[in-house]
Amino acid sequence: MLAVLVLSLKFLIRRRRPEGEGGGIYRQTDPHSFPSGHAARASMLTVIMFLGGFWWLGLILLVWTVLVDLSRVGLGVHYFSDILVGTLIGIVMGGLAFWVFSII
């Protein structure tokens, strides 16, 4: 569901990736940068671990998520706003996924 949401937004908004040489495969397979799917997925996993009571793994994933986010900007394949919105989507979807699977 997260991938469908992110890809739908990418193809609706169609924001071009920043100019640069880094991330060649991403520029070829996915020319759109907004929102960041990497940031969304990393944030979603982090939220699920925290809500699931695995706080120690959540802390590790929080550090990993920040590093993923910084690397995407550092590679020049995303703008900061792509990361910010991707992170917010991941937080919401992580909470939603946890809630849905906790009532099943």
PDB file of C-alpha atoms in Angstrom:
ATOM      1  CA  MET A   1       0.000   0.000   0.000  1.00  0.00           C
ATOM      2  CA  LEU A   2       2.876   2.366   0.804  1.00  0.00           C
ATOM      3  CA  ALA A   3       4.504   1.751  -2.584  1.00  0.00           C
ATOM      4  CA  VAL A   4       1.230   2.402  -4.404  1.00  0.00           C
ATOM      5  CA  LEU A   5       0.765   5.692  -2.553  1.00  0.00           C
ATOM      6  CA  VAL A   6       4.334   6.879  -3.164  1.00  0.00           C
ATOM      7  CA  LEU A   7       4.350   5.879  -6.838  1.00  0.00           C
ATOM      8  CA  SER A   8       0.939   7.465  -7.390  1.00  0.00           C
ATOM      9  CA  LEU A   9       2.145  10.746  -5.906  1.00  0.00           C
ATOM     10  CA  LYS A  10       5.357  10.597  -7.961  1.00  0.00           C
ATOM     11  CA  PHE A  11       3.444  10.184 -11.212  1.00  0.00           C
ATOM     12  CA  LEU A  12       0.834  12.807 -10.291  1.00  0.00           C
ATOM     13  CA  ILE A  13       3.360  15.448  -9.230  1.00  0.00           C
ATOM     14  CA  ARG A  14       6.221  14.519 -11.620  1.00  0.00           C
ATOM     15  CA  ARG A  15       8.901  16.545  -9.888  1.00  0.00           C
ATOM     16  CA  ARG A  16      12.234  16.027 -11.629  1.00  0.00           C
ATOM     17  CA  ARG A  17      15.194  14.845  -9.576  1.00  0.00           C
ATOM     18  CA  PRO A  18      17.904  17.395  -8.762  1.00  0.00           C
ATOM     19  CA  GLU A  19      20.596  17.902 -11.389  1.00  0.00           C
ATOM     20  CA  GLY A  20      23.639  15.763 -10.799  1.00  0.00           C
ATOM     21  CA  GLU A  21      25.587  12.657 -11.638  1.00  0.00           C
ATOM     22  CA  GLY A  22      24.805  10.486  -8.589  1.00  0.00           C
ATOM     23  CA  GLY A  23      22.188   7.762  -8.476  1.00  0.00           C
ATOM     24  CA  GLY A  24      22.302   6.876 -12.163  1.00  0.00           C
ATOM     25  CA  ILE A  25      20.009   3.858 -11.873  1.00  0.00           C
ATOM     26  CA  TYR A  26      17.347   5.932 -10.093  1.00  0.00           C
ATOM     27  CA  ARG A  27      17.490   8.618 -12.734  1.00  0.00           C
ATOM     28  CA  GLN A  28      16.871   5.996 -15.427  1.00  0.00           C
ATOM     29  CA  THR A  29      14.196   3.853 -13.751  1.00  0.00           C
ATOM     30  CA  ASP A  30      12.391   6.559 -11.757  1.00  0.00           C
ATOM     31  CA  PRO A  31      12.939  10.133 -12.935  1.00  0.00           C
ATOM     32  CA  HIS A  32      10.578  11.585 -10.322  1.00  0.00           C
ATOM     33  CA  SER A  33      11.794  12.596  -6.869  1.00  0.00           C
ATOM     34  CA  PHE A  34       8.727  13.646  -4.854  1.00  0.00           C
ATOM     35  CA  PRO A  35       8.125  12.018  -2.398  1.00  0.00           C
ATOM     36  CA  SER A  36      11.064   9.836  -1.431  1.00  0.00           C
ATOM     37  CA  GLY A  37      10.117   6.158  -1.320  1.00  0.00           C
ATOM     38  CA  HIS A  38      13.301   5.310   0.591  1.00  0.00           C
ATOM     39  CA  ALA A  39      12.434   7.820   3.323  1.00  0.00           C
ATOM     40  CA  ALA A  40       8.844   6.562   3.460  1.00  0.00           C
ATOM     41  CA  ARG A  41       9.828   2.888   3.787  1.00  0.00           C
ATOM     42  CA  ALA A  42      12.571   3.503   6.334  1.00  0.00           C
ATOM     43  CA  SER A  43      10.274   5.680   8.468  1.00  0.00           C
ATOM     44  CA  MET A  44       7.428   3.181   8.270  1.00  0.00           C
ATOM     45  CA  LEU A  45       9.640   0.342   9.505  1.00  0.00           C
ATOM     46  CA  THR A  46      10.958   2.499  12.334  1.00  0.00           C
ATOM     47  CA  VAL A  47       7.458   3.445  13.493  1.00  0.00           C
ATOM     48  CA  ILE A  48       6.271  -0.170  13.374  1.00  0.00           C
ATOM     49  CA  MET A  49       9.184  -1.278  15.562  1.00  0.00           C
ATOM     50  CA  PHE A  50       8.563   1.461  18.132  1.00  0.00           C
ATOM     51  CA  LEU A  51       4.810   0.810  18.252  1.00  0.00           C
ATOM     52  CA  GLY A  52       5.403  -2.930  18.385  1.00  0.00           C
ATOM     53  CA  GLY A  53       7.397  -2.527  21.587  1.00  0.00           C
ATOM     54  CA  PHE A  54      10.770  -3.226  20.013  1.00  0.00           C
ATOM     55  CA  TRP A  55      12.188   0.116  21.195  1.00  0.00           C
ATOM     56  CA  TRP A  56      15.812  -1.052  20.948  1.00  0.00           C
ATOM     57  CA  LEU A  57      15.336  -2.013  17.298  1.00  0.00           C
ATOM     58  CA  GLY A  58      13.352   1.187  16.768  1.00  0.00           C
ATOM     59  CA  LEU A  59      16.339   3.214  17.995  1.00  0.00           C
ATOM     60  CA  ILE A  60      18.682   1.383  15.630  1.00  0.00           C
ATOM     61  CA  LEU A  61      16.269   1.901  12.759  1.00  0.00           C
ATOM     62  CA  LEU A  62      15.876   5.580  13.670  1.00  0.00           C
ATOM     63  CA  VAL A  63      19.614   6.083  13.190  1.00  0.00           C
ATOM     64  CA  TRP A  64      19.458   4.044   9.976  1.00  0.00           C
ATOM     65  CA  THR A  65      16.507   6.113   8.732  1.00  0.00           C
ATOM     66  CA  VAL A  66      18.337   9.396   9.291  1.00  0.00           C
ATOM     67  CA  LEU A  67      21.373   8.014   7.453  1.00  0.00           C
ATOM     68  CA  VAL A  68      19.201   6.821   4.550  1.00  0.00           C
ATOM     69  CA  ASP A  69      17.555  10.241   4.345  1.00  0.00           C
ATOM     70  CA  LEU A  70      20.869  12.098   4.403  1.00  0.00           C
ATOM     71  CA  SER A  71      22.366   9.767   1.806  1.00  0.00           C
ATOM     72  CA  ARG A  72      19.484  10.396  -0.614  1.00  0.00           C
ATOM     73  CA  VAL A  73      20.083  14.133  -0.446  1.00  0.00           C
ATOM     74  CA  GLY A  74      23.863  13.633  -0.487  1.00  0.00           C
ATOM     75  CA  LEU A  75      23.647  11.511  -3.634  1.00  0.00           C
ATOM     76  CA  GLY A  76      21.701  14.315  -5.248  1.00  0.00           C
ATOM     77  CA  VAL A  77      18.676  12.183  -6.077  1.00  0.00           C
ATOM     78  CA  HIS A  78      16.266  14.000  -3.743  1.00  0.00           C
ATOM     79  CA  TYR A  79      15.531  17.448  -2.425  1.00  0.00           C
ATOM     80  CA  PHE A  80      15.077  17.910   1.318  1.00  0.00           C
ATOM     81  CA  SER A  81      11.323  18.408   0.824  1.00  0.00           C
ATOM     82  CA  ASP A  82      11.129  14.993  -0.902  1.00  0.00           C
ATOM     83  CA  ILE A  83      12.659  13.431   2.208  1.00  0.00           C
ATOM     84  CA  LEU A  84      10.448  15.395   4.596  1.00  0.00           C
ATOM     85  CA  VAL A  85       7.205  14.405   2.872  1.00  0.00           C
ATOM     86  CA  GLY A  86       8.383  10.803   2.409  1.00  0.00           C
ATOM     87  CA  THR A  87       9.146  10.626   6.128  1.00  0.00           C
ATOM     88  CA  LEU A  88       5.728  12.012   7.053  1.00  0.00           C
ATOM     89  CA  ILE A  89       4.010   9.516   4.750  1.00  0.00           C
ATOM     90  CA  GLY A  90       6.056   6.699   6.304  1.00  0.00           C
ATOM     91  CA  ILE A  91       5.120   7.765   9.833  1.00  0.00           C
ATOM     92  CA  VAL A  92       1.411   7.856   8.988  1.00  0.00           C
ATOM     93  CA  MET A  93       1.481   4.580   7.076  1.00  0.00           C
ATOM     94  CA  GLY A  94       3.518   2.882   9.813  1.00  0.00           C
ATOM     95  CA  GLY A  95       0.925   3.906  12.392  1.00  0.00           C
ATOM     96  CA  LEU A  96      -1.894   2.801  10.107  1.00  0.00           C
ATOM     97  CA  ALA A  97      -0.235  -0.563   9.358  1.00  0.00           C
ATOM     98  CA  PHE A  98       0.354  -1.208  13.032  1.00  0.00           C
ATOM     99  CA  TRP A  99      -3.249  -0.338  13.867  1.00  0.00           C
ATOM    100  CA  VAL A 100      -4.699  -2.502  11.066  1.00  0.00           C
ATOM    101  CA  PHE A 101      -2.610  -5.534  11.949  1.00  0.00           C
ATOM    102  CA  SER A 102      -3.259  -5.150  15.673  1.00  0.00           C
ATOM    103  CA  ILE A 103      -7.039  -5.455  15.185  1.00  0.00           C
ATOM    104  CA  ILE A 104      -6.849  -8.473  12.874  1.00  0.00           C
TER     105      ILE A 104
END
